[in-house]
Short mmCIF file of N, CA and C in Angstrom, two decimals:
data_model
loop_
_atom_site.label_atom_id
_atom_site.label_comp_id
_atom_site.label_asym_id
_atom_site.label_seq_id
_atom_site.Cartn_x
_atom_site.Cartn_y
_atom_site.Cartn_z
N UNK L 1056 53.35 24.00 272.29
CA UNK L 1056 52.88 23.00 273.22
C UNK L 1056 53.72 21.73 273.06
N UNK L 1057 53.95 20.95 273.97
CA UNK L 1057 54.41 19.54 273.94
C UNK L 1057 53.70 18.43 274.08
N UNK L 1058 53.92 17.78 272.72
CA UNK L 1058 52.95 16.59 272.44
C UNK L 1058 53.22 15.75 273.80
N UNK L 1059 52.33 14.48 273.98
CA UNK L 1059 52.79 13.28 274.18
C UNK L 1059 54.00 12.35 273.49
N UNK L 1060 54.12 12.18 272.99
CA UNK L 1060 55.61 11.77 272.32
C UNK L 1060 56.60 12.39 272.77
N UNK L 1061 56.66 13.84 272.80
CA UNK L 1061 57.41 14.06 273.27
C UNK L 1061 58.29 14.19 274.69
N UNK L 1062 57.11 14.26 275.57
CA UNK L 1062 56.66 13.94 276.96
C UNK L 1062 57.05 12.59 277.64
N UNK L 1063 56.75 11.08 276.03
CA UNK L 1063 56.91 10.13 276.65
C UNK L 1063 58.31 10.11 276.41
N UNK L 1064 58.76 10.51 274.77
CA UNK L 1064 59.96 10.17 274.79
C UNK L 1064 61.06 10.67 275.97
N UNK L 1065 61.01 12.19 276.51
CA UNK L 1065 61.78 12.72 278.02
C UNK L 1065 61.56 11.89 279.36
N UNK L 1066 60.88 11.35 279.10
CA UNK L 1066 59.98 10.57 280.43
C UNK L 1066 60.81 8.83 280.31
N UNK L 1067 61.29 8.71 279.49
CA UNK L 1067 61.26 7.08 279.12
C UNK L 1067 62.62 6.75 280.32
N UNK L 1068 63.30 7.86 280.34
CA UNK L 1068 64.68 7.40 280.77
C UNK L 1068 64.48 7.33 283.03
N UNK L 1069 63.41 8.30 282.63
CA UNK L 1069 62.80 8.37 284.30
C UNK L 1069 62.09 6.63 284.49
N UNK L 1070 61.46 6.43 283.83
CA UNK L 1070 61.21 4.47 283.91
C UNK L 1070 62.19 3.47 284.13
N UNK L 1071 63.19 4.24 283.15
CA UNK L 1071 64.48 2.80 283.48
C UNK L 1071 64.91 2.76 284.40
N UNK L 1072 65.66 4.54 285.20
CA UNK L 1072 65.67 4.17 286.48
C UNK L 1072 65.23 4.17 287.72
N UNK L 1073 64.03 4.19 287.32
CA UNK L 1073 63.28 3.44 288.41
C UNK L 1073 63.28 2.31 288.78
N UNK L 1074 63.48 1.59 288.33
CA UNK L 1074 63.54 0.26 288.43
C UNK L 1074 63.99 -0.28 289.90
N UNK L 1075 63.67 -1.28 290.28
CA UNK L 1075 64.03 -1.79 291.77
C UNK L 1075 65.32 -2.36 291.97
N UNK L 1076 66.01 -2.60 290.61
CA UNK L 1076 66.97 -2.71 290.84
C UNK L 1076 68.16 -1.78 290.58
N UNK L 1077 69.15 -1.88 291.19
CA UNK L 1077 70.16 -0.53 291.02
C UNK L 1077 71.54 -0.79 290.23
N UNK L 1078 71.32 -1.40 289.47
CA UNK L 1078 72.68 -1.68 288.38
C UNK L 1078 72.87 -0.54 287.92
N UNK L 1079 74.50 -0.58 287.61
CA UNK L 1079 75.03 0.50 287.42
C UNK L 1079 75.26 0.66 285.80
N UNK L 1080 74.23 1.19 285.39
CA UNK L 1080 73.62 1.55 283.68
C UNK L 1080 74.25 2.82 283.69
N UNK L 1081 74.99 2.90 282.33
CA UNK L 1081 74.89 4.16 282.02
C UNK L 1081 73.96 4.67 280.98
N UNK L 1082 73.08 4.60 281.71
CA UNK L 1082 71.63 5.12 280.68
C UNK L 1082 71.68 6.72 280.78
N UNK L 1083 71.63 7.16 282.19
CA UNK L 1083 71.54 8.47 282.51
C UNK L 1083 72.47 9.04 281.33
N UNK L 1084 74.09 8.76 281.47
CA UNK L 1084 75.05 9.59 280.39
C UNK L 1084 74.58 9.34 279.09
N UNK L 1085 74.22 8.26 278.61
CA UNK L 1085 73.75 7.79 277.28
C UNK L 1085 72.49 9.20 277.27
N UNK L 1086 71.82 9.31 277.44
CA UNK L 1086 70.13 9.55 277.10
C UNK L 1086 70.81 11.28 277.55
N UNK L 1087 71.72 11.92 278.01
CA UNK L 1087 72.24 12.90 278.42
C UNK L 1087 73.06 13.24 277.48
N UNK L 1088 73.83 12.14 276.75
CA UNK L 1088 74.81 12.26 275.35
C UNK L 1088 73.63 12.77 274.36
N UNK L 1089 72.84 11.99 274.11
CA UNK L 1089 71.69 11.70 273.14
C UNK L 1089 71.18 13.28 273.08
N UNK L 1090 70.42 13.53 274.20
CA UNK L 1090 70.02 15.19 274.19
C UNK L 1090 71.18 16.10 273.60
N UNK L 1091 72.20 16.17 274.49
CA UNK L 1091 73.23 17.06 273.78
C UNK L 1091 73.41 16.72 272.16
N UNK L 1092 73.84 15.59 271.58
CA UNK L 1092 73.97 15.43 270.45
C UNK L 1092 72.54 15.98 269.83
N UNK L 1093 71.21 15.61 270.39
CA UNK L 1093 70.32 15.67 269.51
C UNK L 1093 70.00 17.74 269.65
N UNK L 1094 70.43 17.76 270.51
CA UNK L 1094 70.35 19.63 270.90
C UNK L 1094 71.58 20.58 269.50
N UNK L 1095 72.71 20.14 269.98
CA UNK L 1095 73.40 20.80 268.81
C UNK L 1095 72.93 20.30 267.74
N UNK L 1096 72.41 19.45 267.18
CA UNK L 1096 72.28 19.01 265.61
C UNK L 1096 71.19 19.84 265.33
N UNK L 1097 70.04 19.52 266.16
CA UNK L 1097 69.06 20.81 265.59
C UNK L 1097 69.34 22.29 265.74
N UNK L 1098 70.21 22.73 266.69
CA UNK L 1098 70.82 24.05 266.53
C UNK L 1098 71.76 24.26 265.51
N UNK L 1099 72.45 23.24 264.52
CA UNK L 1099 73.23 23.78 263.40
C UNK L 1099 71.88 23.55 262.14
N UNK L 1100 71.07 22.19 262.28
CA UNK L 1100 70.31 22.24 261.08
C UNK L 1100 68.53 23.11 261.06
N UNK L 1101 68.75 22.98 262.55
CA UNK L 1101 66.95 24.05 262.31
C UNK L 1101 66.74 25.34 261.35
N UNK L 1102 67.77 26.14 261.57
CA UNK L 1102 67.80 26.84 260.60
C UNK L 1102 67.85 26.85 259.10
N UNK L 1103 68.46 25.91 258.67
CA UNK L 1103 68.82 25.60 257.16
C UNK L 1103 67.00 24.64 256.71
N UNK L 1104 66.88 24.05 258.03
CA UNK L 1104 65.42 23.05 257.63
C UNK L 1104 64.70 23.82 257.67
N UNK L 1105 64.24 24.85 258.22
CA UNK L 1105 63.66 25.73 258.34
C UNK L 1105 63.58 26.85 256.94
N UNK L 1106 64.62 26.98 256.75
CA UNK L 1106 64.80 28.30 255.20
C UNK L 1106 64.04 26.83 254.36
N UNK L 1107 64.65 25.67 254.07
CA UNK L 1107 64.20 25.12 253.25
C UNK L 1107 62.76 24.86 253.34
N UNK L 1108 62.07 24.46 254.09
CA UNK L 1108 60.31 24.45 254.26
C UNK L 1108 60.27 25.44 253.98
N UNK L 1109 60.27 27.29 254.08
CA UNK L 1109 60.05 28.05 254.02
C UNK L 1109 60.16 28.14 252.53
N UNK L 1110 61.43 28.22 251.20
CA UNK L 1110 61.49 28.31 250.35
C UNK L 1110 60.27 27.28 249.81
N UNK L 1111 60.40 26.06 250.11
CA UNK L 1111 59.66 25.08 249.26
C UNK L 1111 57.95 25.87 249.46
N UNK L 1112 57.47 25.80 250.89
CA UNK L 1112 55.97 27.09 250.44
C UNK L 1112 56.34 27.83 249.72
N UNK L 1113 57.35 28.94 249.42
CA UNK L 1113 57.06 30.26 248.57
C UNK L 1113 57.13 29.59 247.05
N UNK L 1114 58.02 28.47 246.76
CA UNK L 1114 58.01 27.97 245.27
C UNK L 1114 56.68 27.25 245.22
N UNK L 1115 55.77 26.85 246.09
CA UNK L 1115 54.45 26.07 245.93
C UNK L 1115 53.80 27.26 245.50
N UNK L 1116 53.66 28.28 246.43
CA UNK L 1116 52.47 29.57 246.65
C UNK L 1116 53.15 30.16 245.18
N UNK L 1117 54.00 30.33 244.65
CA UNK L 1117 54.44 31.02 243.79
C UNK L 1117 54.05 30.58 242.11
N UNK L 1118 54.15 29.07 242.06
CA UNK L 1118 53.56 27.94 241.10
C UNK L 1118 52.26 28.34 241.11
N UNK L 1119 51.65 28.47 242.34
CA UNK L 1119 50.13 28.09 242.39
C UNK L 1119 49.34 29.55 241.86
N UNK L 1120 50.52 30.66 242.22
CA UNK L 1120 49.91 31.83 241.58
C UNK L 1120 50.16 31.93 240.29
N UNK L 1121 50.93 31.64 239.47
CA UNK L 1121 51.06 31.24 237.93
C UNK L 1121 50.37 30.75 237.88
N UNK L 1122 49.84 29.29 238.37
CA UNK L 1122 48.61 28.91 237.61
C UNK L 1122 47.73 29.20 237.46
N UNK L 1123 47.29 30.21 238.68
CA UNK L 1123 46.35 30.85 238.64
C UNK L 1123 46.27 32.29 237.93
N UNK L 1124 47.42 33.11 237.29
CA UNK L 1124 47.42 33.87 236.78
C UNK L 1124 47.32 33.91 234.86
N UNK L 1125 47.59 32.08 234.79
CA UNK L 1125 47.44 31.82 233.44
C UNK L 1125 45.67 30.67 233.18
N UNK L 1126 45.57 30.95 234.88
CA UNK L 1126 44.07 30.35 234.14
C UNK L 1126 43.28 31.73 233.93
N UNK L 1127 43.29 32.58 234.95
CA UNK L 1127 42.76 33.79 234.43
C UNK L 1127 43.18 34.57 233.28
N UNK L 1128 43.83 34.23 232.59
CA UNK L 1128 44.52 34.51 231.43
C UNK L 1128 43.53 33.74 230.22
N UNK L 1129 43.69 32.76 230.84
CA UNK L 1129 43.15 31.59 229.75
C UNK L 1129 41.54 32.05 230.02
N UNK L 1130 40.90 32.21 231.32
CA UNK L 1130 39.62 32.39 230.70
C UNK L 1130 38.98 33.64 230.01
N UNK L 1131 40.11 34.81 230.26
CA UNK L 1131 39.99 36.00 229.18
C UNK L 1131 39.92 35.71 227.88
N UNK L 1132 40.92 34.80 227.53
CA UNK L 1132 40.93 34.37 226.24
C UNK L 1132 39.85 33.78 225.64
N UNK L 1133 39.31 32.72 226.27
CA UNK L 1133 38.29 32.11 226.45
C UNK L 1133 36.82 32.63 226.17
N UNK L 1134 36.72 33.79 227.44
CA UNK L 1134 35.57 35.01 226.73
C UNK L 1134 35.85 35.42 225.82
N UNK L 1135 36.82 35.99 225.33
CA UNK L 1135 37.14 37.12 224.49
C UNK L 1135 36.49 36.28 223.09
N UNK L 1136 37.01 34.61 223.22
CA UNK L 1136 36.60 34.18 221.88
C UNK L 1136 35.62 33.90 221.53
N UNK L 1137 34.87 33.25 223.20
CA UNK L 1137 33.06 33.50 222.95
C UNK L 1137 32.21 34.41 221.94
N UNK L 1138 32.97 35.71 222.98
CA UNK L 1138 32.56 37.14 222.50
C UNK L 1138 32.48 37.32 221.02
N UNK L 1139 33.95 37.34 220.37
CA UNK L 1139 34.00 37.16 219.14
C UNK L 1139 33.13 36.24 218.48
N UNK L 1140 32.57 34.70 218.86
CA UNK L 1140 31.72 34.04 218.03
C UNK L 1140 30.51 34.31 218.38
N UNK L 1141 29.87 34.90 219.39
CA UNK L 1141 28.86 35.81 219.30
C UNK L 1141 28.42 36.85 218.33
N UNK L 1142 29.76 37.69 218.32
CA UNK L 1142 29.66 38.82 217.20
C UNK L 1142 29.92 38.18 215.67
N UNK L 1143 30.55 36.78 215.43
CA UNK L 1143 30.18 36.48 214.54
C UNK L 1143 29.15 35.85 213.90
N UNK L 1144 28.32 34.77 214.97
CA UNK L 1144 26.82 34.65 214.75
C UNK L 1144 25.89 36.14 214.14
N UNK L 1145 26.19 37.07 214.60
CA UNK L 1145 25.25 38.13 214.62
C UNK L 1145 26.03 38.93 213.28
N UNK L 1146 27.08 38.63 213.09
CA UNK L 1146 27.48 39.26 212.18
C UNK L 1146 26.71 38.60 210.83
N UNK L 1147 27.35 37.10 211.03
CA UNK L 1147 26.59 36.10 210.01
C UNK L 1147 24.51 36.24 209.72
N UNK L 1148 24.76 36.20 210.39
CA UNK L 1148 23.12 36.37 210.83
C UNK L 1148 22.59 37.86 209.78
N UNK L 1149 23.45 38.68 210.05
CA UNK L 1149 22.60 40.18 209.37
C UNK L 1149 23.10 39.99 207.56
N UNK L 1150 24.82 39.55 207.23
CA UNK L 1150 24.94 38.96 206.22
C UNK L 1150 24.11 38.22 205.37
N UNK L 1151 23.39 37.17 206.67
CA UNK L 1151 22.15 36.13 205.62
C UNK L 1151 21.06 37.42 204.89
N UNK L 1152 20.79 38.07 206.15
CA UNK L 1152 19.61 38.83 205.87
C UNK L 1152 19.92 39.88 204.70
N UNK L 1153 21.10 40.26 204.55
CA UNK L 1153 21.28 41.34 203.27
C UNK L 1153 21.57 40.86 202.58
N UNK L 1154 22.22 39.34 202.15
CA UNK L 1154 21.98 38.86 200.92
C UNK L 1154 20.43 38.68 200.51
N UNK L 1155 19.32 37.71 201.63
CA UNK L 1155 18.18 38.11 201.24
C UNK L 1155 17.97 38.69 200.75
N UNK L 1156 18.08 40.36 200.99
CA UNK L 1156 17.01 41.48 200.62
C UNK L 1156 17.76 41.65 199.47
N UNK L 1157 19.15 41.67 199.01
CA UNK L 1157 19.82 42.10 197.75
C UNK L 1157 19.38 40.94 196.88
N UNK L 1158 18.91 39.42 197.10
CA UNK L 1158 18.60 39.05 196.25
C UNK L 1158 17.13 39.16 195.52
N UNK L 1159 16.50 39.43 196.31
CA UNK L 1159 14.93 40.04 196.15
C UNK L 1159 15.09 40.97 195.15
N UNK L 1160 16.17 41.49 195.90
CA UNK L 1160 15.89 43.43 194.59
C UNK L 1160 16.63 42.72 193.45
N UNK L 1161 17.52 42.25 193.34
CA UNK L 1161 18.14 41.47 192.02
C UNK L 1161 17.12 40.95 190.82
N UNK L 1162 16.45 39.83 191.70
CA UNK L 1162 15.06 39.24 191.28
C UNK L 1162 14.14 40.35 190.34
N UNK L 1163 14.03 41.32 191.43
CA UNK L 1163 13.02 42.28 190.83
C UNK L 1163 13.90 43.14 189.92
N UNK L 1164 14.54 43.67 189.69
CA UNK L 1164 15.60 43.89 188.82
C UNK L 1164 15.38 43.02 187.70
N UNK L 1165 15.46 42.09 187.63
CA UNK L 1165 16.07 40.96 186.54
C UNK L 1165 14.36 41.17 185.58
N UNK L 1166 13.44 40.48 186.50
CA UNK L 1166 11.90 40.99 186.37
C UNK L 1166 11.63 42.14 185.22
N UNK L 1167 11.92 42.94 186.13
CA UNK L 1167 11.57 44.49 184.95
C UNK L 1167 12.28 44.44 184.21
N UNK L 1168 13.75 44.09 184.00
CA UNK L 1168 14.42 44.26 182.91
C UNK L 1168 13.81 43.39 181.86
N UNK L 1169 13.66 42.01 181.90
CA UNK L 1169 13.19 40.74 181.30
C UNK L 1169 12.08 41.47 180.34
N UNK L 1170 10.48 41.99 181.58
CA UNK L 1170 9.88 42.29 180.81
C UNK L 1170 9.62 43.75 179.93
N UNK L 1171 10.56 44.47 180.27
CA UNK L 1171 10.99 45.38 178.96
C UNK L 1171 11.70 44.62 177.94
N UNK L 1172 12.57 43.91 178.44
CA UNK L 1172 12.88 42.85 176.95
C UNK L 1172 12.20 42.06 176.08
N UNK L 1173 10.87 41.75 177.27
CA UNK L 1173 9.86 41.08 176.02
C UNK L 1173 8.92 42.26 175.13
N UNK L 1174 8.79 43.56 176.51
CA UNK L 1174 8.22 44.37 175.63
C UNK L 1174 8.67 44.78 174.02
N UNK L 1175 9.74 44.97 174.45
CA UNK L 1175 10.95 45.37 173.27
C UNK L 1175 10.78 44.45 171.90
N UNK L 1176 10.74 43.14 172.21
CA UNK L 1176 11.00 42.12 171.22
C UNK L 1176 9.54 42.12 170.93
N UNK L 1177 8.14 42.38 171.62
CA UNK L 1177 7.34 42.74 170.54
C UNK L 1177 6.92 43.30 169.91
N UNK L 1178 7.83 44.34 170.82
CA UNK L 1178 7.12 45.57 169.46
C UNK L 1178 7.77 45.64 168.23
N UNK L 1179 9.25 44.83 168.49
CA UNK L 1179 10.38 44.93 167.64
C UNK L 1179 9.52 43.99 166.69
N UNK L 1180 8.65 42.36 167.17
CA UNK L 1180 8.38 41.69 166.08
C UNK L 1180 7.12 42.40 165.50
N UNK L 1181 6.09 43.11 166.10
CA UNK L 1181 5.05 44.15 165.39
C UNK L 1181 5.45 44.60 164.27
N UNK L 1182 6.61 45.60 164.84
CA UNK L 1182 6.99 46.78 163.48
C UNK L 1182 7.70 45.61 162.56
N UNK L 1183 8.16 44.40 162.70
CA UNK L 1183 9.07 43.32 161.85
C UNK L 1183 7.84 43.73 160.41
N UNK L 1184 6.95 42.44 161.32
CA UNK L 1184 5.62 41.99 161.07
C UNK L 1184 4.91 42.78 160.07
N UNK L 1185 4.94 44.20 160.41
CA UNK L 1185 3.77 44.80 159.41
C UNK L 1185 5.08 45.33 158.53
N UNK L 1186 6.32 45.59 158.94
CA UNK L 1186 7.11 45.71 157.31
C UNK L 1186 7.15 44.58 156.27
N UNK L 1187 7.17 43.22 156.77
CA UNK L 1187 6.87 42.24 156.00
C UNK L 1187 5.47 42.42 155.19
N UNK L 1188 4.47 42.65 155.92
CA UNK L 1188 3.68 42.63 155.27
C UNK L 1188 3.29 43.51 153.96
N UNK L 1189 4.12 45.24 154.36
CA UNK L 1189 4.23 46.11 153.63
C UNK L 1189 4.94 46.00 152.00
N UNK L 1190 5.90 45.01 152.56
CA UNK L 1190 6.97 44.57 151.48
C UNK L 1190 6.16 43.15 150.67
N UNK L 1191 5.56 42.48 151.13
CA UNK L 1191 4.22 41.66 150.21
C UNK L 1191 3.33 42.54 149.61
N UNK L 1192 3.15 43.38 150.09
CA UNK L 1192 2.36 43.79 149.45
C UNK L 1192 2.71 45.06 148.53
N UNK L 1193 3.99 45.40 148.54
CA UNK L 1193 4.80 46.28 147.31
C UNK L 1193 4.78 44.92 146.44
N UNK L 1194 4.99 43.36 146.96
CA UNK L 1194 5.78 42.78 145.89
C UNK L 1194 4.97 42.33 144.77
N UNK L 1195 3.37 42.18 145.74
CA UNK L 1195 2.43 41.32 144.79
C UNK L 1195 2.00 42.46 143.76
N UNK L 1196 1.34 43.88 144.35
CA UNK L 1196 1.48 44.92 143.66
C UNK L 1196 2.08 45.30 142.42
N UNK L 1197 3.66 44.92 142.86
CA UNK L 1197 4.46 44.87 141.95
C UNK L 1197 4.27 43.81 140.48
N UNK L 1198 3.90 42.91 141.47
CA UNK L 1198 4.34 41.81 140.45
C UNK L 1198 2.98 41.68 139.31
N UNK L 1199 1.41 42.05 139.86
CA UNK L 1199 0.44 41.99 139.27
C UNK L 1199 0.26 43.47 138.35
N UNK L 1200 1.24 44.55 138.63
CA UNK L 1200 1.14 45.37 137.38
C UNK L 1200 2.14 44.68 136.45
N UNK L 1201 3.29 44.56 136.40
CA UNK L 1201 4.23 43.86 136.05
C UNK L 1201 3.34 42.62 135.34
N UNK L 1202 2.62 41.64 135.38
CA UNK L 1202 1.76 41.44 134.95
C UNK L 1202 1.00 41.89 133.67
N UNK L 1203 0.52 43.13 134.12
CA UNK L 1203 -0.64 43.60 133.34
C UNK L 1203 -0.18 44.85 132.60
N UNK L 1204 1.20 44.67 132.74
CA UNK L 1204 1.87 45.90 131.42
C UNK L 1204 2.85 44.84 131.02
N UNK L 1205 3.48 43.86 131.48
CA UNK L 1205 3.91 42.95 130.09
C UNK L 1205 2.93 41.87 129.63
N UNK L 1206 1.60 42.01 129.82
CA UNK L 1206 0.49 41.45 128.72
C UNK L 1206 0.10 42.63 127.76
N UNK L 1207 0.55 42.31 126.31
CA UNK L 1207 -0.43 43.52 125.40
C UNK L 1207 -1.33 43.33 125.08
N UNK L 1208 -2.10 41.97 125.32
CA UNK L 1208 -3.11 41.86 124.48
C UNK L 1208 -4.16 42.64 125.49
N UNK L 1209 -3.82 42.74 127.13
CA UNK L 1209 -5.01 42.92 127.83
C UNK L 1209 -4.99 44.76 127.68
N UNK L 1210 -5.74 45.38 127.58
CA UNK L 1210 -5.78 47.07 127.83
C UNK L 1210 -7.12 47.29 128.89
N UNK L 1211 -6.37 47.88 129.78
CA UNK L 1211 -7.64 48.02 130.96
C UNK L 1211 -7.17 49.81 131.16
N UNK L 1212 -8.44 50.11 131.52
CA UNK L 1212 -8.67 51.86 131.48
C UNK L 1212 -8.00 51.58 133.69
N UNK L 1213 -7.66 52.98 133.18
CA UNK L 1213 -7.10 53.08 134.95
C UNK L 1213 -8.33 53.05 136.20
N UNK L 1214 -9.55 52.82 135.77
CA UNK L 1214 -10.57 52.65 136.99
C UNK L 1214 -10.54 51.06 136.92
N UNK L 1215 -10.77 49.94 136.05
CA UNK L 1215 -10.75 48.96 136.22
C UNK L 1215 -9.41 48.51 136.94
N UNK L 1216 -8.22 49.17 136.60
CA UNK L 1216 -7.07 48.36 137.06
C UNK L 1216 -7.14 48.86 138.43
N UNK L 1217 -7.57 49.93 138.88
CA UNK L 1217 -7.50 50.18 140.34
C UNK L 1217 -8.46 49.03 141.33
N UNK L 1218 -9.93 49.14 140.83
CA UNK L 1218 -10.50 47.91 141.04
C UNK L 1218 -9.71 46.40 141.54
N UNK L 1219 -8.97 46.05 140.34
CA UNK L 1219 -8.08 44.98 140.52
C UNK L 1219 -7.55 44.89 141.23
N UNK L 1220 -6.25 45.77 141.41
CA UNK L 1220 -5.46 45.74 142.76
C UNK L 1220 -6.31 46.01 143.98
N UNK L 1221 -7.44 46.58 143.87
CA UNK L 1221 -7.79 46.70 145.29
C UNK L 1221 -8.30 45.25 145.62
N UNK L 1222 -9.01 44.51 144.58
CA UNK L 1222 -9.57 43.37 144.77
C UNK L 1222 -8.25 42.32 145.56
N UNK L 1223 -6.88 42.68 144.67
CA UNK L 1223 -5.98 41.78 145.15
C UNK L 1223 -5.64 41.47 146.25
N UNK L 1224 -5.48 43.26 147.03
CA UNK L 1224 -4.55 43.23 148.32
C UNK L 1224 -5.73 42.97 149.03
N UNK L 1225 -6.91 43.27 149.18
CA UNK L 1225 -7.88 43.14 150.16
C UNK L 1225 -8.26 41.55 150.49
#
């Protein structure tokens, strides 16, 4: 279609001579030069202006699809790392929970072992306990015949001396 501009600009040279007066202008050859000049110039450069608009869209559209092929890039990445800190929440998450439960059983572990160790250590101090006592009472034994066979003056028949010692240890 043909703008106005363009319409006025073809039209402008029909105004001048109109005019009421008839001087001899060379407007007509001028504005007739002008077309021809302005006719071949766009017939050697339309084409070249033309490839060039044309290239400059395909390097825009071409940019614009890289960017768009590295934002979709980027938001793969993007999920992918979500994803991954998802699976590491949940990873973390079941980690807490089995250290929990392994420390529980540890606990209880430690527990039973402990109190077999106290069991241990009393029975260990029991049986101590009554060998001590066994060994007092070899010693006093000991020591109160020991006693009563290095005294000569005393002579005791073997029912009294049993008496004795029983009197002692009891």
């Amino acid at each position: 279609m043909i703008s106005k501009y363009k319409i006025l600009f073809f039209m402008t040279p029909v105004f001048l001579l109109a005019s009421s007066e008839h001087a001899n202008y060379d407007i007509v050859e001028r504005t007739l030069n002008f077309l021809l000049f302005f006719g071949i110039l766009l017939y050697f450069i339309a084409k070249p202006l033309k490839q060039m608009y044309l290239d400059r869209i395909n390097s825009i559209a071409n940019k614009l699809d890289s960017i768009q092929e590295k934002l979709k890039a980027s938001n793969n990445k993007r999920d992918e790392v979500l994803r991954r800190v998802e699976d590491s929440k949940i990873n973390a998450a079941n980690l807490i929970e089995t250290a929990k439960k392994e420390a529980i059983i540890i606990k209880e572990k430690i527990k039973k072992e402990s109190e077999l160790d106290i069991l241990n250590l009393e029975k260990s101090f029991k049986e101590q306990k009554e060998f001590e006592e066994r060994k007092m009472v070899k010693n006093l034994v000991n020591e109160i015949l020991n006693n009563i066979f290095d005294n000569k003056d005393l002579k005791l028949d073997q029912k009294e001396l049993v008496n004795i010692i029983l009197k002692k240890v009891a």
